[in-house]
JSON list of C-alpha atoms in Angstrom, two decimals:
[
{"chain": "U", "resi": 1, "resn": "ASN", "atom": "CA", "xyz": [122.07, 91.98, 91.22]},
{"chain": "U", "resi": 2, "resn": "TRP", "atom": "CA", "xyz": [120.24, 88.80, 92.20]},
{"chain": "U", "resi": 3, "resn": "ARG", "atom": "CA", "xyz": [117.24, 89.98, 90.15]},
{"chain": "U", "resi": 4, "resn": "ASP", "atom": "CA", "xyz": [117.08, 91.29, 86.58]},
{"chain": "U", "resi": 5, "resn": "PRO", "atom": "CA", "xyz": [114.31, 93.46, 85.06]},
{"chain": "U", "resi": 6, "resn": "GLU", "atom": "CA", "xyz": [112.26, 90.43, 83.96]},
{"chain": "U", "resi": 7, "resn": "HIS", "atom": "CA", "xyz": [112.32, 88.76, 87.40]},
{"chain": "U", "resi": 8, "resn": "PRO", "atom": "CA", "xyz": [108.82, 88.44, 88.95]},
{"chain": "U", "resi": 9, "resn": "ARG", "atom": "CA", "xyz": [110.11, 90.30, 92.04]},
{"chain": "U", "resi": 10, "resn": "ALA", "atom": "CA", "xyz": [111.94, 93.04, 90.15]},
{"chain": "U", "resi": 11, "resn": "GLY", "atom": "CA", "xyz": [111.40, 96.54, 91.47]},
{"chain": "U", "resi": 12, "resn": "GLY", "atom": "CA", "xyz": [112.83, 100.02, 91.48]},
{"chain": "U", "resi": 13, "resn": "ALA", "atom": "CA", "xyz": [116.45, 98.92, 91.94]},
{"chain": "U", "resi": 14, "resn": "GLU", "atom": "CA", "xyz": [116.27, 96.77, 88.83]},
{"chain": "U", "resi": 15, "resn": "TYR", "atom": "CA", "xyz": [114.57, 99.55, 86.83]},
{"chain": "U", "resi": 16, "resn": "LEU", "atom": "CA", "xyz": [117.30, 101.97, 87.86]},
{"chain": "U", "resi": 17, "resn": "THR", "atom": "CA", "xyz": [120.08, 99.50, 87.12]},
{"chain": "U", "resi": 18, "resn": "HIS", "atom": "CA", "xyz": [118.69, 98.62, 83.71]},
{"chain": "U", "resi": 19, "resn": "GLY", "atom": "CA", "xyz": [118.44, 102.30, 82.79]},
{"chain": "U", "resi": 20, "resn": "ILE", "atom": "CA", "xyz": [122.09, 102.85, 83.69]},
{"chain": "U", "resi": 21, "resn": "ALA", "atom": "CA", "xyz": [123.24, 99.68, 81.93]},
{"chain": "U", "resi": 22, "resn": "ARG", "atom": "CA", "xyz": [121.28, 100.49, 78.76]},
{"chain": "U", "resi": 23, "resn": "ARG", "atom": "CA", "xyz": [122.82, 103.95, 78.58]},
{"chain": "U", "resi": 24, "resn": "LEU", "atom": "CA", "xyz": [126.31, 102.54, 79.09]},
{"chain": "U", "resi": 25, "resn": "VAL", "atom": "CA", "xyz": [125.70, 100.26, 76.10]},
{"chain": "U", "resi": 26, "resn": "GLU", "atom": "CA", "xyz": [124.48, 103.22, 74.06]},
{"chain": "U", "resi": 27, "resn": "ARG", "atom": "CA", "xyz": [127.80, 104.93, 74.83]},
{"chain": "U", "resi": 28, "resn": "GLY", "atom": "CA", "xyz": [129.76, 101.98, 73.49]},
{"chain": "U", "resi": 29, "resn": "HIS", "atom": "CA", "xyz": [130.43, 99.95, 76.64]},
{"chain": "U", "resi": 30, "resn": "ARG", "atom": "CA", "xyz": [129.92, 96.20, 77.02]},
{"chain": "U", "resi": 31, "resn": "VAL", "atom": "CA", "xyz": [127.68, 95.27, 79.98]},
{"chain": "U", "resi": 32, "resn": "THR", "atom": "CA", "xyz": [126.98, 91.83, 81.44]},
{"chain": "U", "resi": 33, "resn": "TRP", "atom": "CA", "xyz": [124.38, 91.50, 84.21]},
{"chain": "U", "resi": 34, "resn": "PHE", "atom": "CA", "xyz": [124.64, 88.36, 86.35]},
{"chain": "U", "resi": 35, "resn": "ALA", "atom": "CA", "xyz": [121.38, 87.45, 88.09]},
{"chain": "U", "resi": 36, "resn": "GLY", "atom": "CA", "xyz": [119.44, 84.54, 89.51]},
{"chain": "U", "resi": 37, "resn": "ALA", "atom": "CA", "xyz": [117.15, 82.35, 87.43]},
{"chain": "U", "resi": 38, "resn": "PHE", "atom": "CA", "xyz": [113.40, 82.01, 87.95]},
{"chain": "U", "resi": 39, "resn": "PRO", "atom": "CA", "xyz": [110.76, 79.58, 86.64]},
{"chain": "U", "resi": 40, "resn": "GLY", "atom": "CA", "xyz": [110.50, 79.87, 82.86]},
{"chain": "U", "resi": 41, "resn": "SER", "atom": "CA", "xyz": [113.52, 82.15, 82.50]},
{"chain": "U", "resi": 42, "resn": "ALA", "atom": "CA", "xyz": [116.11, 81.76, 79.75]},
{"chain": "U", "resi": 43, "resn": "PRO", "atom": "CA", "xyz": [119.66, 81.11, 80.97]},
{"chain": "U", "resi": 44, "resn": "GLU", "atom": "CA", "xyz": [120.91, 84.02, 78.86]},
{"chain": "U", "resi": 45, "resn": "LEU", "atom": "CA", "xyz": [119.40, 86.81, 76.78]},
{"chain": "U", "resi": 46, "resn": "ASP", "atom": "CA", "xyz": [120.06, 90.24, 75.32]},
{"chain": "U", "resi": 47, "resn": "LEU", "atom": "CA", "xyz": [117.97, 93.04, 76.82]},
{"chain": "U", "resi": 48, "resn": "ASP", "atom": "CA", "xyz": [118.48, 96.40, 75.08]},
{"chain": "U", "resi": 49, "resn": "GLY", "atom": "CA", "xyz": [122.07, 95.42, 74.39]},
{"chain": "U", "resi": 50, "resn": "VAL", "atom": "CA", "xyz": [122.70, 94.31, 77.98]},
{"chain": "U", "resi": 51, "resn": "ARG", "atom": "CA", "xyz": [123.79, 90.68, 78.25]},
{"chain": "U", "resi": 52, "resn": "ILE", "atom": "CA", "xyz": [121.76, 88.99, 81.02]},
{"chain": "U", "resi": 53, "resn": "VAL", "atom": "CA", "xyz": [123.21, 85.77, 82.47]},
{"chain": "U", "resi": 54, "resn": "ARG", "atom": "CA", "xyz": [121.11, 83.78, 84.97]},
{"chain": "U", "resi": 55, "resn": "GLN", "atom": "CA", "xyz": [122.38, 81.10, 87.32]},
{"chain": "U", "resi": 56, "resn": "GLY", "atom": "CA", "xyz": [120.99, 79.75, 90.60]},
{"chain": "U", "resi": 57, "resn": "ASN", "atom": "CA", "xyz": [118.17, 81.20, 92.67]},
{"chain": "U", "resi": 58, "resn": "ALA", "atom": "CA", "xyz": [117.77, 83.76, 95.44]},
{"chain": "U", "resi": 59, "resn": "ALA", "atom": "CA", "xyz": [119.69, 81.55, 97.85]},
{"chain": "U", "resi": 60, "resn": "THR", "atom": "CA", "xyz": [122.45, 80.28, 95.52]},
{"chain": "U", "resi": 61, "resn": "VAL", "atom": "CA", "xyz": [122.99, 83.05, 92.93]},
{"chain": "U", "resi": 62, "resn": "ARG", "atom": "CA", "xyz": [125.95, 84.49, 94.85]},
{"chain": "U", "resi": 63, "resn": "LEU", "atom": "CA", "xyz": [127.73, 81.14, 94.89]},
{"chain": "U", "resi": 64, "resn": "HIS", "atom": "CA", "xyz": [127.12, 80.79, 91.16]},
{"chain": "U", "resi": 65, "resn": "ALA", "atom": "CA", "xyz": [128.47, 84.29, 90.54]},
{"chain": "U", "resi": 66, "resn": "MET", "atom": "CA", "xyz": [131.72, 83.42, 92.30]},
{"chain": "U", "resi": 67, "resn": "ARG", "atom": "CA", "xyz": [131.96, 80.09, 90.48]},
{"chain": "U", "resi": 68, "resn": "HIS", "atom": "CA", "xyz": [131.31, 81.50, 87.00]},
{"chain": "U", "resi": 69, "resn": "TYR", "atom": "CA", "xyz": [133.05, 84.87, 87.31]},
{"chain": "U", "resi": 70, "resn": "ARG", "atom": "CA", "xyz": [136.07, 83.88, 85.23]},
{"chain": "U", "resi": 71, "resn": "THR", "atom": "CA", "xyz": [133.94, 82.45, 82.42]},
{"chain": "U", "resi": 72, "resn": "LEU", "atom": "CA", "xyz": [131.78, 85.55, 81.97]},
{"chain": "U", "resi": 73, "resn": "GLY", "atom": "CA", "xyz": [134.41, 87.67, 80.25]},
{"chain": "U", "resi": 74, "resn": "ASP", "atom": "CA", "xyz": [137.26, 90.07, 80.80]},
{"chain": "U", "resi": 75, "resn": "PHE", "atom": "CA", "xyz": [135.84, 93.18, 82.45]},
{"chain": "U", "resi": 76, "resn": "ASP", "atom": "CA", "xyz": [137.27, 96.55, 83.42]},
{"chain": "U", "resi": 77, "resn": "VAL", "atom": "CA", "xyz": [135.13, 96.92, 86.54]},
{"chain": "U", "resi": 78, "resn": "VAL", "atom": "CA", "xyz": [132.69, 94.86, 88.62]},
{"chain": "U", "resi": 79, "resn": "VAL", "atom": "CA", "xyz": [129.61, 96.56, 90.10]},
{"chain": "U", "resi": 80, "resn": "ASP", "atom": "CA", "xyz": [128.39, 94.59, 93.11]},
{"chain": "U", "resi": 81, "resn": "GLU", "atom": "CA", "xyz": [124.78, 95.66, 93.69]},
{"chain": "U", "resi": 82, "resn": "ILE", "atom": "CA", "xyz": [123.87, 94.92, 97.28]},
{"chain": "U", "resi": 83, "resn": "ASN", "atom": "CA", "xyz": [120.19, 94.28, 97.99]},
{"chain": "U", "resi": 84, "resn": "THR", "atom": "CA", "xyz": [120.32, 93.04, 101.59]},
{"chain": "U", "resi": 85, "resn": "LEU", "atom": "CA", "xyz": [122.92, 90.32, 100.93]},
{"chain": "U", "resi": 86, "resn": "PRO", "atom": "CA", "xyz": [126.08, 91.11, 98.94]},
{"chain": "U", "resi": 87, "resn": "PHE", "atom": "CA", "xyz": [127.94, 89.07, 96.33]},
{"chain": "U", "resi": 88, "resn": "PHE", "atom": "CA", "xyz": [131.28, 89.53, 98.18]},
{"chain": "U", "resi": 89, "resn": "ALA", "atom": "CA", "xyz": [132.94, 90.33, 94.84]},
{"chain": "U", "resi": 90, "resn": "PRO", "atom": "CA", "xyz": [136.09, 91.86, 96.43]},
{"chain": "U", "resi": 91, "resn": "LEU", "atom": "CA", "xyz": [137.00, 88.38, 97.68]},
{"chain": "U", "resi": 92, "resn": "TYR", "atom": "CA", "xyz": [137.37, 86.91, 94.18]},
{"chain": "U", "resi": 93, "resn": "ALA", "atom": "CA", "xyz": [137.15, 89.60, 91.49]},
{"chain": "U", "resi": 94, "resn": "ARG", "atom": "CA", "xyz": [140.46, 90.43, 89.83]},
{"chain": "U", "resi": 95, "resn": "LYS", "atom": "CA", "xyz": [139.25, 93.85, 88.66]},
{"chain": "U", "resi": 96, "resn": "PRO", "atom": "CA", "xyz": [138.22, 96.93, 90.65]},
{"chain": "U", "resi": 97, "resn": "VAL", "atom": "CA", "xyz": [134.92, 96.54, 92.48]},
{"chain": "U", "resi": 98, "resn": "VAL", "atom": "CA", "xyz": [132.35, 99.29, 92.97]},
{"chain": "U", "resi": 99, "resn": "ALA", "atom": "CA", "xyz": [129.61, 98.65, 95.55]},
{"chain": "U", "resi": 100, "resn": "LEU", "atom": "CA", "xyz": [126.15, 99.92, 94.59]},
{"chain": "U", "resi": 101, "resn": "ILE", "atom": "CA", "xyz": [124.14, 100.26, 97.81]},
{"chain": "U", "resi": 102, "resn": "CYS", "atom": "CA", "xyz": [120.84, 102.09, 97.47]},
{"chain": "U", "resi": 103, "resn": "GLN", "atom": "CA", "xyz": [120.31, 101.71, 101.21]},
{"chain": "U", "resi": 104, "resn": "LEU", "atom": "CA", "xyz": [121.39, 99.46, 104.04]},
{"chain": "U", "resi": 105, "resn": "ALA", "atom": "CA", "xyz": [118.93, 96.77, 105.08]},
{"chain": "U", "resi": 106, "resn": "ARG", "atom": "CA", "xyz": [119.06, 97.41, 108.85]},
{"chain": "U", "resi": 107, "resn": "GLU", "atom": "CA", "xyz": [115.41, 97.60, 110.07]},
{"chain": "U", "resi": 108, "resn": "VAL", "atom": "CA", "xyz": [114.17, 96.04, 106.82]},
{"chain": "U", "resi": 109, "resn": "TRP", "atom": "CA", "xyz": [115.30, 92.71, 108.24]},
{"chain": "U", "resi": 110, "resn": "PHE", "atom": "CA", "xyz": [112.47, 92.90, 110.80]},
{"chain": "U", "resi": 111, "resn": "PHE", "atom": "CA", "xyz": [109.84, 93.34, 108.08]},
{"chain": "U", "resi": 112, "resn": "GLU", "atom": "CA", "xyz": [111.10, 90.73, 105.64]},
{"chain": "U", "resi": 113, "resn": "ALA", "atom": "CA", "xyz": [112.51, 87.89, 107.76]},
{"chain": "U", "resi": 114, "resn": "PRO", "atom": "CA", "xyz": [111.40, 85.74, 110.73]},
{"chain": "U", "resi": 115, "resn": "TRP", "atom": "CA", "xyz": [112.42, 87.10, 114.13]},
{"chain": "U", "resi": 116, "resn": "PRO", "atom": "CA", "xyz": [115.58, 85.00, 114.78]},
{"chain": "U", "resi": 117, "resn": "VAL", "atom": "CA", "xyz": [116.86, 85.59, 111.23]},
{"chain": "U", "resi": 118, "resn": "ALA", "atom": "CA", "xyz": [116.01, 89.29, 111.45]},
{"chain": "U", "resi": 119, "resn": "ILE", "atom": "CA", "xyz": [118.07, 89.73, 114.62]},
{"chain": "U", "resi": 120, "resn": "ALA", "atom": "CA", "xyz": [121.01, 87.87, 113.07]},
{"chain": "U", "resi": 121, "resn": "GLY", "atom": "CA", "xyz": [120.84, 89.92, 109.87]},
{"chain": "U", "resi": 122, "resn": "TYR", "atom": "CA", "xyz": [120.58, 93.23, 111.70]},
{"chain": "U", "resi": 123, "resn": "VAL", "atom": "CA", "xyz": [123.58, 92.45, 113.88]},
{"chain": "U", "resi": 124, "resn": "ALA", "atom": "CA", "xyz": [125.69, 90.88, 111.11]},
{"chain": "U", "resi": 125, "resn": "GLU", "atom": "CA", "xyz": [125.15, 93.44, 108.34]},
{"chain": "U", "resi": 126, "resn": "PRO", "atom": "CA", "xyz": [127.78, 95.99, 109.49]},
{"chain": "U", "resi": 127, "resn": "ALA", "atom": "CA", "xyz": [130.28, 93.13, 109.87]},
{"chain": "U", "resi": 128, "resn": "TYR", "atom": "CA", "xyz": [129.84, 91.39, 106.52]},
{"chain": "U", "resi": 129, "resn": "LEU", "atom": "CA", "xyz": [129.85, 94.69, 104.64]},
{"chain": "U", "resi": 130, "resn": "GLN", "atom": "CA", "xyz": [133.40, 95.32, 105.88]},
{"chain": "U", "resi": 131, "resn": "VAL", "atom": "CA", "xyz": [134.46, 93.33, 102.81]},
{"chain": "U", "resi": 132, "resn": "TYR", "atom": "CA", "xyz": [133.75, 96.61, 100.96]},
{"chain": "U", "resi": 133, "resn": "ARG", "atom": "CA", "xyz": [135.45, 98.94, 103.47]},
{"chain": "U", "resi": 134, "resn": "ARG", "atom": "CA", "xyz": [138.01, 100.17, 100.92]},
{"chain": "U", "resi": 135, "resn": "CYS", "atom": "CA", "xyz": [135.82, 99.98, 97.80]},
{"chain": "U", "resi": 136, "resn": "PRO", "atom": "CA", "xyz": [134.24, 103.03, 96.18]},
{"chain": "U", "resi": 137, "resn": "VAL", "atom": "CA", "xyz": [130.53, 103.10, 96.87]},
{"chain": "U", "resi": 138, "resn": "LEU", "atom": "CA", "xyz": [127.60, 104.47, 94.87]},
{"chain": "U", "resi": 139, "resn": "THR", "atom": "CA", "xyz": [124.38, 105.30, 96.71]},
{"chain": "U", "resi": 140, "resn": "ILE", "atom": "CA", "xyz": [121.27, 107.39, 96.05]},
{"chain": "U", "resi": 141, "resn": "SER", "atom": "CA", "xyz": [120.90, 109.81, 98.97]},
{"chain": "U", "resi": 142, "resn": "GLU", "atom": "CA", "xyz": [122.82, 111.70, 101.62]},
{"chain": "U", "resi": 143, "resn": "SER", "atom": "CA", "xyz": [121.08, 109.72, 104.38]},
{"chain": "U", "resi": 144, "resn": "SER", "atom": "CA", "xyz": [122.23, 106.44, 102.83]},
{"chain": "U", "resi": 145, "resn": "ALA", "atom": "CA", "xyz": [125.74, 107.86, 102.46]},
{"chain": "U", "resi": 146, "resn": "ARG", "atom": "CA", "xyz": [125.79, 108.71, 106.19]},
{"chain": "U", "resi": 147, "resn": "SER", "atom": "CA", "xyz": [124.59, 105.21, 107.08]},
{"chain": "U", "resi": 148, "resn": "ILE", "atom": "CA", "xyz": [127.32, 103.67, 104.93]},
{"chain": "U", "resi": 149, "resn": "ARG", "atom": "CA", "xyz": [130.03, 105.79, 106.54]},
{"chain": "U", "resi": 150, "resn": "ASN", "atom": "CA", "xyz": [128.63, 105.09, 110.02]},
{"chain": "U", "resi": 151, "resn": "ILE", "atom": "CA", "xyz": [129.23, 101.35, 109.69]},
{"chain": "U", "resi": 152, "resn": "GLY", "atom": "CA", "xyz": [132.88, 101.92, 108.86]},
{"chain": "U", "resi": 153, "resn": "LEU", "atom": "CA", "xyz": [133.15, 101.83, 105.06]},
{"chain": "U", "resi": 154, "resn": "ARG", "atom": "CA", "xyz": [136.08, 104.12, 104.30]},
{"chain": "U", "resi": 155, "resn": "GLY", "atom": "CA", "xyz": [136.12, 104.18, 100.50]},
{"chain": "U", "resi": 156, "resn": "GLU", "atom": "CA", "xyz": [134.84, 107.14, 98.51]},
{"chain": "U", "resi": 157, "resn": "VAL", "atom": "CA", "xyz": [131.03, 107.37, 98.72]},
{"chain": "U", "resi": 158, "resn": "ASP", "atom": "CA", "xyz": [129.35, 109.14, 95.80]},
{"chain": "U", "resi": 159, "resn": "ILE", "atom": "CA", "xyz": [125.67, 110.03, 95.60]},
{"chain": "U", "resi": 160, "resn": "MET", "atom": "CA", "xyz": [124.07, 109.11, 92.29]},
{"chain": "U", "resi": 161, "resn": "PRO", "atom": "CA", "xyz": [120.79, 111.01, 91.85]},
{"chain": "U", "resi": 162, "resn": "MET", "atom": "CA", "xyz": [117.96, 108.73, 90.75]},
{"chain": "U", "resi": 163, "resn": "ALA", "atom": "CA", "xyz": [116.25, 109.62, 87.49]},
{"chain": "U", "resi": 164, "resn": "ILE", "atom": "CA", "xyz": [113.57, 108.23, 85.20]},
{"chain": "U", "resi": 165, "resn": "ASP", "atom": "CA", "xyz": [112.78, 108.53, 81.52]},
{"chain": "U", "resi": 166, "resn": "GLN", "atom": "CA", "xyz": [110.82, 111.68, 80.82]},
{"chain": "U", "resi": 167, "resn": "TYR", "atom": "CA", "xyz": [107.66, 111.65, 78.74]},
{"chain": "U", "resi": 168, "resn": "ALA", "atom": "CA", "xyz": [105.54, 114.49, 77.44]},
{"chain": "U", "resi": 169, "resn": "ALA", "atom": "CA", "xyz": [102.72, 115.26, 79.86]},
{"chain": "U", "resi": 170, "resn": "PRO", "atom": "CA", "xyz": [100.13, 118.02, 80.31]},
{"chain": "U", "resi": 171, "resn": "ASP", "atom": "CA", "xyz": [100.71, 120.63, 82.97]},
{"chain": "U", "resi": 172, "resn": "PRO", "atom": "CA", "xyz": [99.80, 119.40, 86.47]},
{"chain": "U", "resi": 173, "resn": "LEU", "atom": "CA", "xyz": [96.42, 120.33, 87.86]},
{"chain": "U", "resi": 174, "resn": "PRO", "atom": "CA", "xyz": [96.34, 123.29, 90.23]},
{"chain": "U", "resi": 175, "resn": "LEU", "atom": "CA", "xyz": [96.24, 122.21, 93.85]},
{"chain": "U", "resi": 176, "resn": "SER", "atom": "CA", "xyz": [92.78, 123.70, 94.26]},
{"chain": "U", "resi": 177, "resn": "THR", "atom": "CA", "xyz": [91.29, 121.26, 91.73]},
{"chain": "U", "resi": 178, "resn": "ARG", "atom": "CA", "xyz": [92.99, 118.08, 92.88]},
{"chain": "U", "resi": 179, "resn": "ASP", "atom": "CA", "xyz": [91.23, 115.29, 94.75]},
{"chain": "U", "resi": 180, "resn": "ASP", "atom": "CA", "xyz": [92.72, 113.57, 97.78]},
{"chain": "U", "resi": 181, "resn": "VAL", "atom": "CA", "xyz": [94.65, 110.99, 95.78]},
{"chain": "U", "resi": 182, "resn": "ILE", "atom": "CA", "xyz": [97.98, 109.32, 96.53]},
{"chain": "U", "resi": 183, "resn": "VAL", "atom": "CA", "xyz": [99.65, 107.10, 93.95]},
{"chain": "U", "resi": 184, "resn": "VAL", "atom": "CA", "xyz": [102.06, 104.41, 95.19]},
{"chain": "U", "resi": 185, "resn": "LEU", "atom": "CA", "xyz": [104.35, 102.59, 92.76]},
{"chain": "U", "resi": 186, "resn": "GLY", "atom": "CA", "xyz": [106.14, 99.55, 94.15]},
{"chain": "U", "resi": 187, "resn": "ARG", "atom": "CA", "xyz": [105.90, 96.00, 95.36]},
{"chain": "U", "resi": 188, "resn": "ILE", "atom": "CA", "xyz": [103.41, 95.36, 98.17]},
{"chain": "U", "resi": 189, "resn": "THR", "atom": "CA", "xyz": [105.65, 94.03, 100.92]},
{"chain": "U", "resi": 190, "resn": "PRO", "atom": "CA", "xyz": [105.79, 94.86, 104.65]},
{"chain": "U", "resi": 191, "resn": "SER", "atom": "CA", "xyz": [109.00, 96.88, 104.29]},
{"chain": "U", "resi": 192, "resn": "LYS", "atom": "CA", "xyz": [107.37, 99.28, 101.81]},
{"chain": "U", "resi": 193, "resn": "ARG", "atom": "CA", "xyz": [105.00, 100.49, 104.58]},
{"chain": "U", "resi": 194, "resn": "ILE", "atom": "CA", "xyz": [101.95, 100.81, 102.35]},
{"chain": "U", "resi": 195, "resn": "ASP", "atom": "CA", "xyz": [99.90, 101.05, 105.56]},
{"chain": "U", "resi": 196, "resn": "HIS", "atom": "CA", "xyz": [101.54, 104.43, 106.26]},
{"chain": "U", "resi": 197, "resn": "VAL", "atom": "CA", "xyz": [100.31, 105.74, 102.92]},
{"chain": "U", "resi": 198, "resn": "ILE", "atom": "CA", "xyz": [96.76, 104.60, 103.66]},
{"chain": "U", "resi": 199, "resn": "ARG", "atom": "CA", "xyz": [96.85, 106.27, 107.09]},
{"chain": "U", "resi": 200, "resn": "ALA", "atom": "CA", "xyz": [98.27, 109.47, 105.58]},
{"chain": "U", "resi": 201, "resn": "LEU", "atom": "CA", "xyz": [95.45, 109.57, 103.03]},
{"chain": "U", "resi": 202, "resn": "ALA", "atom": "CA", "xyz": [92.87, 109.10, 105.78]},
{"chain": "U", "resi": 203, "resn": "LEU", "atom": "CA", "xyz": [94.43, 111.87, 107.87]},
{"chain": "U", "resi": 204, "resn": "GLY", "atom": "CA", "xyz": [94.52, 114.19, 104.86]},
{"chain": "U", "resi": 205, "resn": "SER", "atom": "CA", "xyz": [90.87, 113.51, 104.07]},
{"chain": "U", "resi": 206, "resn": "ARG", "atom": "CA", "xyz": [89.81, 114.24, 107.65]},
{"chain": "U", "resi": 207, "resn": "SER", "atom": "CA", "xyz": [91.81, 117.48, 107.78]},
{"chain": "U", "resi": 208, "resn": "SER", "atom": "CA", "xyz": [90.22, 118.69, 104.53]},
{"chain": "U", "resi": 209, "resn": "LEU", "atom": "CA", "xyz": [86.76, 118.19, 106.07]},
{"chain": "U", "resi": 210, "resn": "SER", "atom": "CA", "xyz": [87.49, 120.09, 109.28]}
]
């Protein structure tokens, strides 16, 4: 993953990945997470037993991963986590590769990139992901699984339900005593469509008054 949990732009994908990696370590596995560096970051650290190695930046981390793959250790499997742009691990990894794709980028390109780049990314994504056409794929929903199959990836696609750590909490308030409140957890970027949440709250408030 080009980001690790301490990256300033880390989000849900990194939280999920760290939870999985930490539990693998607890079960006796050895986990190395290769990610990009950021200002003030250490080149290497241990995070809950997970070895974090940082090289390059958002633009160059994939090149560094390919260059340093053989020096990182002898692994049983490589998990290539694809957040918009992949690491193309099947082209150089000597061990089995599993692609972790929470969702395809597709329309996200138009929210996160300038128009010419967005068009190029949208058109090119199904083509460059063919590198993984025979790899097993992990994703998080049936809709993402359909999207992955629709672009021609023919490996086994398994759905991995997302989960979070559970904490003790009081019983939820009855619906009749709740205010019109929506809580949004996530980075504020155009692709997250925070404006839709605001509009939904406004519509809900108006309907409750009618």
